[in-house]
Tab-separated table of C-alpha atoms and ligand atoms in Angstrom:
chain	number	residue	atom	x	y	z
D	1241	MET	CA	33.002	-3.152	9.632
D	1242	SER	CA	34.133	-1.676	12.535
D	1243	ALA	CA	32.703	-1.963	16.293
D	1244	GLY	CA	32.574	2.086	16.142
D	1245	LYS	CA	30.528	2.218	12.823
D	1246	LEU	CA	27.588	-0.309	13.854
D	1247	LYS	CA	26.629	1.431	17.262
D	1248	ILE	CA	24.379	3.240	14.995
D	1249	TYR	CA	22.364	0.570	13.654
D	1250	ALA	CA	22.167	-0.126	18.245
D	1251	GLY	CA	18.768	-1.321	19.434
D	1252	LYS	CA	17.178	-1.368	15.660
D	1253	VAL	CA	14.762	-4.510	15.231
D	1254	ILE	CA	15.047	-6.476	11.763
D	1255	ALA	CA	12.015	-9.248	10.699
D	1256	ILE	CA	12.471	-11.043	8.263
D	1257	ASP	CA	9.930	-14.025	6.903
D	1258	GLY	CA	9.283	-15.805	4.377
D	1259	PRO	CA	8.695	-19.553	3.479
D	1260	ALA	CA	10.418	-22.555	3.847
D	1261	GLY	CA	13.637	-22.481	1.423
D	1262	SER	CA	13.614	-18.885	0.749
D	1263	GLY	CA	17.047	-18.949	2.673
D	1264	LYS	CA	15.243	-16.826	5.933
D	1265	SER	CA	17.256	-18.885	8.187
D	1266	THR	CA	21.129	-18.339	6.197
D	1267	ILE	CA	20.658	-14.645	5.653
D	1268	ALA	CA	19.161	-13.742	9.238
D	1269	ARG	CA	22.038	-15.066	10.695
D	1270	LYS	CA	24.413	-13.838	8.455
D	1271	ILE	CA	22.765	-10.174	8.579
D	1272	ALA	CA	23.012	-10.588	12.984
D	1273	GLU	CA	26.464	-11.346	12.421
D	1274	ARG	CA	27.478	-8.356	10.516
D	1275	LEU	CA	25.387	-5.468	12.529
D	1276	GLY	CA	26.135	-7.180	15.878
D	1277	PHE	CA	22.284	-8.376	16.746
D	1278	GLU	CA	21.304	-11.436	18.264
D	1279	TYR	CA	19.562	-13.639	16.636
D	1280	LEU	CA	16.228	-15.138	17.198
D	1281	ASP	CA	14.684	-18.256	15.133
D	1282	THR	CA	11.029	-18.524	16.189
D	1283	GLY	CA	10.584	-21.354	13.785
D	1284	ALA	CA	12.550	-23.067	16.121
D	1285	MET	CA	10.341	-21.805	19.139
D	1286	TYR	CA	7.564	-23.622	17.474
D	1287	ARG	CA	9.399	-26.558	16.845
D	1288	ALA	CA	10.359	-27.013	20.640
D	1289	VAL	CA	6.725	-26.828	21.179
D	1290	ALA	CA	5.881	-29.851	18.512
D	1291	TRP	CA	8.589	-31.574	20.138
D	1292	VAL	CA	7.899	-31.347	23.803
D	1293	MET	CA	3.498	-32.353	22.866
D	1294	ARG	CA	5.034	-35.220	21.253
D	1295	GLU	CA	7.559	-35.777	23.909
D	1296	GLU	CA	5.321	-35.840	26.387
D	1297	LYS	CA	2.571	-36.705	24.695
D	1298	LEU	CA	0.629	-33.531	25.017
D	1299	ASP	CA	-2.368	-33.232	23.266
D	1300	PRO	CA	-2.476	-29.272	21.359
D	1301	ASP	CA	-6.361	-29.013	21.637
D	1302	LYS	CA	-6.639	-29.744	25.450
D	1303	LEU	CA	-6.378	-26.976	27.777
D	1304	ASP	CA	-5.189	-28.659	30.481
D	1305	ASP	CA	-2.074	-30.347	28.262
D	1306	PHE	CA	-1.466	-26.819	26.492
D	1307	GLU	CA	-1.471	-24.939	30.301
D	1308	TYR	CA	0.889	-28.610	31.796
D	1309	MET	CA	3.271	-27.623	28.389
D	1310	ARG	CA	2.834	-24.016	28.885
D	1311	ASN	CA	3.687	-23.917	33.664
D	1312	ASN	CA	6.930	-25.967	32.472
D	1313	TRP	CA	8.069	-24.629	29.563
D	1314	ASN	CA	12.149	-24.964	30.298
D	1315	MET	CA	13.452	-23.620	26.906
D	1316	THR	CA	17.057	-22.116	26.424
D	1317	PHE	CA	17.700	-20.990	22.445
D	1318	HIS	CA	20.829	-19.004	21.170
D	1319	TYR	CA	22.769	-18.872	18.940
D	1320	ASP	CA	26.482	-20.555	18.427
D	1321	GLY	CA	27.955	-19.022	15.482
D	1322	THR	CA	26.771	-22.454	13.245
D	1323	ARG	CA	23.354	-23.472	14.291
D	1324	THR	CA	20.578	-22.847	16.554
D	1325	VAL	CA	20.989	-24.827	20.644
D	1326	VAL	CA	18.142	-25.235	21.817
D	1327	HIS	CA	17.704	-26.404	25.217
D	1328	ASP	CA	14.929	-28.342	26.776
D	1329	GLY	CA	16.375	-28.220	30.623
D	1330	SER	CA	20.011	-29.946	30.415
D	1331	ARG	CA	19.031	-31.767	27.681
D	1332	ASP	CA	20.364	-30.205	24.345
D	1333	ILE	CA	17.234	-31.056	21.741
D	1334	SER	CA	18.898	-28.957	18.994
D	1335	GLU	CA	19.160	-32.111	16.031
D	1336	ASP	CA	15.956	-34.055	17.263
D	1337	ILE	CA	13.761	-30.470	16.420
D	1338	ARG	CA	14.720	-30.414	13.338
D	1339	ASN	CA	14.198	-33.897	11.677
D	1340	GLU	CA	11.521	-34.715	9.369
D	1341	GLU	CA	7.860	-35.326	11.228
D	1342	ILE	CA	8.779	-32.644	14.131
D	1343	THR	CA	8.943	-30.570	11.031
D	1344	ALA	CA	5.357	-31.554	9.643
D	1345	ALA	CA	3.773	-31.259	13.327
D	1346	SER	CA	5.398	-27.800	13.877
D	1347	SER	CA	3.409	-26.691	11.464
D	1348	ALA	CA	0.850	-27.977	12.422
D	1349	VAL	CA	1.308	-27.114	16.393
D	1350	ALA	CA	1.892	-23.525	15.282
D	1351	LEU	CA	-1.861	-23.426	13.820
D	1352	ARG	CA	-3.130	-23.110	16.986
D	1353	PRO	CA	-3.604	-20.139	18.785
D	1354	ARG	CA	-2.601	-20.462	22.058
D	1355	VAL	CA	0.112	-22.114	20.660
D	1356	ARG	CA	0.651	-18.094	18.812
D	1357	GLU	CA	-0.370	-16.173	21.737
D	1358	PHE	CA	2.608	-18.375	24.146
D	1359	MET	CA	5.060	-17.938	21.552
D	1360	VAL	CA	4.310	-13.677	20.662
D	1361	ALA	CA	4.473	-13.201	24.479
D	1362	LEU	CA	8.187	-14.733	24.594
D	1363	GLN	CA	9.085	-13.193	21.380
D	1364	GLN	CA	8.368	-9.548	22.029
D	1365	GLN	CA	9.846	-9.907	26.368
D	1366	ARG	CA	13.034	-10.224	23.371
D	1367	ILE	CA	12.322	-7.691	21.375
D	1368	ALA	CA	11.463	-5.447	23.487
D	1369	ARG	CA	15.420	-5.199	24.179
D	1370	GLY	CA	16.283	-4.230	20.747
D	1371	SER	CA	19.437	-5.058	18.259
D	1372	VAL	CA	17.642	-8.178	16.791
D	1373	VAL	CA	16.964	-9.893	13.823
D	1374	LEU	CA	14.087	-12.089	14.365
D	1375	GLU	CA	13.325	-14.363	11.076
D	1376	GLY	CA	9.630	-16.505	11.005
D	1377	ARG	CA	6.955	-16.603	8.851
D	1378	ASP	CA	4.470	-13.372	11.564
D	1379	THR	CA	7.562	-11.726	12.627
D	1380	GLY	CA	6.946	-8.477	10.421
D	1381	THR	CA	3.059	-8.749	11.057
D	1382	ILE	CA	2.059	-9.852	14.509
D	1383	VAL	CA	4.895	-10.093	16.442
D	1384	ALA	CA	6.985	-6.683	15.562
D	1385	PRO	CA	4.776	-4.366	13.776
D	1386	ARG	CA	6.772	-1.963	14.677
D	1387	ALA	CA	10.434	-2.917	13.142
D	1388	HIS	CA	12.595	-0.539	12.111
D	1389	VAL	CA	13.109	-2.815	8.835
D	1390	LYS	CA	10.980	-5.304	7.395
D	1391	ILE	CA	11.763	-8.047	4.961
D	1392	PHE	CA	9.532	-10.894	2.867
D	1393	LEU	CA	12.348	-13.165	1.101
D	1394	VAL	CA	10.672	-14.987	-2.156
D	1395	ALA	CA	12.118	-17.789	-4.320
D	1396	ASP	CA	10.217	-19.993	-6.874
D	1397	PRO	CA	8.948	-23.081	-5.190
D	1398	ARG	CA	11.100	-25.810	-7.162
D	1399	THR	CA	14.881	-23.939	-6.273
D	1400	ARG	CA	13.711	-23.884	-2.377
D	1401	ALA	CA	12.424	-27.697	-2.834
D	1402	GLU	CA	16.448	-27.618	-5.087
D	1403	ARG	CA	17.884	-25.883	-1.358
D	1404	ARG	CA	15.676	-28.634	1.686
D	1405	PHE	CA	17.043	-31.045	-0.262
D	1406	LEU	CA	20.668	-30.067	-0.553
D	1407	GLU	CA	19.982	-29.237	3.693
D	1408	TYR	CA	18.510	-32.759	4.045
D	1409	MET	CA	21.193	-34.106	1.600
D	1410	ARG	CA	24.402	-33.135	4.175
D	1411	ASN	CA	22.513	-33.876	7.930
D	1412	GLY	CA	22.536	-37.737	5.912
D	1413	ILE	CA	18.885	-38.016	5.207
D	1414	ALA	CA	17.143	-39.097	2.174
D	1415	THR	CA	15.411	-37.590	0.122
D	1416	SER	CA	14.212	-36.482	-2.981
D	1417	VAL	CA	13.740	-32.676	-4.901
D	1418	GLU	CA	9.891	-33.695	-5.599
D	1419	GLU	CA	9.234	-35.155	-2.471
D	1420	GLN	CA	10.411	-31.400	-0.531
D	1421	LEU	CA	8.305	-29.685	-3.595
D	1422	GLU	CA	5.223	-31.699	-2.611
D	1423	LYS	CA	5.956	-31.504	1.055
D	1424	MET	CA	6.841	-28.062	1.199
D	1425	ALA	CA	3.832	-27.056	-0.927
D	1426	GLU	CA	1.687	-28.880	1.386
D	1427	ARG	CA	3.255	-26.841	4.220
D	1428	ASP	CA	2.747	-23.182	2.553
D	1429	ARG	CA	-0.986	-24.365	2.617
D	1430	GLN	CA	-0.798	-24.330	6.463
D	1431	ASP	CA	1.978	-22.197	7.205
D	1432	SER	CA	-0.373	-18.801	4.345
D	1433	GLY	CA	-4.090	-20.759	5.368
D	1434	ARG	CA	-4.217	-21.107	9.004
D	1435	SER	CA	-6.856	-17.052	10.874
D	1436	ILE	CA	-3.696	-16.750	12.883
D	1437	GLY	CA	-0.201	-15.233	12.444
D	1438	PRO	CA	-0.484	-17.219	8.678
D	1439	LEU	CA	3.207	-16.235	6.808
D	1440	ALA	CA	1.945	-13.361	5.200
D	1441	LYS	CA	4.328	-10.299	4.038
D	1442	ALA	CA	3.519	-6.805	5.748
D	1443	PRO	CA	2.519	-4.128	3.675
D	1444	ASP	CA	5.595	-2.003	4.057
D	1445	ALA	CA	7.387	-4.780	4.227
D	1446	ILE	CA	10.616	-4.608	1.216
D	1447	VAL	CA	10.392	-7.824	-0.819
D	1448	VAL	CA	13.371	-9.724	-1.826
D	1449	ASP	CA	13.900	-11.913	-4.558
D	1450	THR	CA	16.410	-15.034	-4.037
D	1451	THR	CA	16.506	-17.068	-6.371
D	1452	GLU	CA	18.806	-15.932	-9.119
D	1453	LEU	CA	20.738	-14.719	-5.593
D	1454	ASN	CA	23.722	-17.311	-3.797
D	1455	ILE	CA	24.185	-16.653	-0.320
D	1456	GLU	CA	26.541	-13.372	-0.054
D	1457	GLU	CA	24.296	-12.550	-3.180
D	1458	ALA	CA	20.886	-12.093	-1.019
D	1459	VAL	CA	22.872	-11.589	2.158
D	1460	GLU	CA	24.572	-7.593	0.476
D	1461	ALA	CA	20.944	-6.878	-1.177
D	1462	VAL	CA	19.309	-7.570	1.910
D	1463	LEU	CA	22.143	-5.526	4.315
D	1464	LYS	CA	21.532	-2.485	2.325
D	1465	VAL	CA	17.912	-2.545	2.312
D	1466	CYS	CA	18.918	-2.378	6.510
D	1467	LYS	CA	21.205	-0.141	6.358
D	1468	THR	CA	19.345	2.581	4.493
D	1469	ARG	CA	15.693	1.809	6.275
D	1470	MET	CA	18.008	2.050	9.699
D	1471	SER	CA	20.287	5.133	8.751
D	1472	PRO	CA	18.932	7.825	11.447
D	1473	ALA	CA	18.307	10.013	7.472
D	1474	THR	CA	14.711	7.434	7.371
D	1475	THR	CA	13.919	5.809	10.662
D	1476	SER	CA	11.824	7.699	12.231
D	1477	GLY	CA	11.599	5.735	15.415
D	1478	GLY	CA	10.084	2.532	15.246
D	1479	ARG	CA	9.856	-0.478	17.233
D	1480	GLN	CA	8.399	-3.211	18.017
T	1087	DC	O1	11.297	-22.036	9.615
T	1087	DC	P1	11.113	-22.650	10.194
T	1087	DC	O2	10.499	-24.461	9.049
T	1087	DC	O3	12.204	-23.630	11.419
T	1087	DC	O4	9.224	-23.327	10.866
T	1087	DC	C1	9.290	-24.461	11.775
T	1087	DC	C2	7.525	-24.066	12.053
T	1087	DC	O5	7.198	-22.655	12.460
T	1087	DC	C3	7.193	-23.948	10.190
T	1087	DC	O6	6.582	-25.007	9.172
T	1087	DC	C4	5.752	-23.074	10.384
T	1087	DC	C5	5.735	-22.369	12.011
T	1087	DC	N1	6.184	-20.954	11.614
T	1087	DC	C6	5.308	-19.928	12.691
T	1087	DC	O7	3.712	-20.914	12.469
T	1087	DC	N2	5.274	-18.861	13.148
T	1087	DC	C7	7.418	-18.462	12.757
T	1087	DC	N3	7.042	-17.458	13.668
T	1087	DC	C8	7.555	-19.068	12.559
T	1087	DC	C9	7.798	-20.865	12.418
């Protein structure tokens, strides 16, 4: 699509939520690329919190430790065309935040209300500028309740576990589909069950089931929804 044609979408906000393995990250990145938007990986931000807590031996339940983390927060996030690059100051922690330990710890740290409040404030600073696709668990409900487009991705648990298994295999991490099925069920339970900012579909989100779709098909399905919702005839001026 030409840059001229994309201009009609400039400034819009797209919120994509869903459980692990639903295809969220890949789809959100590709949608951002196709529309010339920025991509905001909110999960990477919770992972960075979990990483720094562990690195600095901080306890998220202790107010002083949390304040220390917040006052010294020096994380930057950008998408380099293939992955979210995360720096703590000058240190590249992009790989470190993806290991299994930090994956589990990020879900646990994301239960803390003060952590969520801090993250949501940072995310809202970014979406105020528009032209962004954000991806996570609560982006359509809490972070950007007035997003122009809200998508909730779903897929059956086995398909999600198989996708996660293949991803780990590609990265040289030994695991099994059964193990991923179990870990995912636990993470889903934790992410959906928390009282603040749970994994949830916004009432006005469009559900896209990716179980039977390959990535290209899923991207096309989501892009179609985005374009319809963002077309001048259907938008009502919503923002964050
Ligand atoms: O999307 P992800 O797997 O990288 O996210 C890591 C964890 O962060 C996930 O288990 C739940 C948490 N998270 C969250 O609570 N809210 C978000 N908007 C994004 C992620």
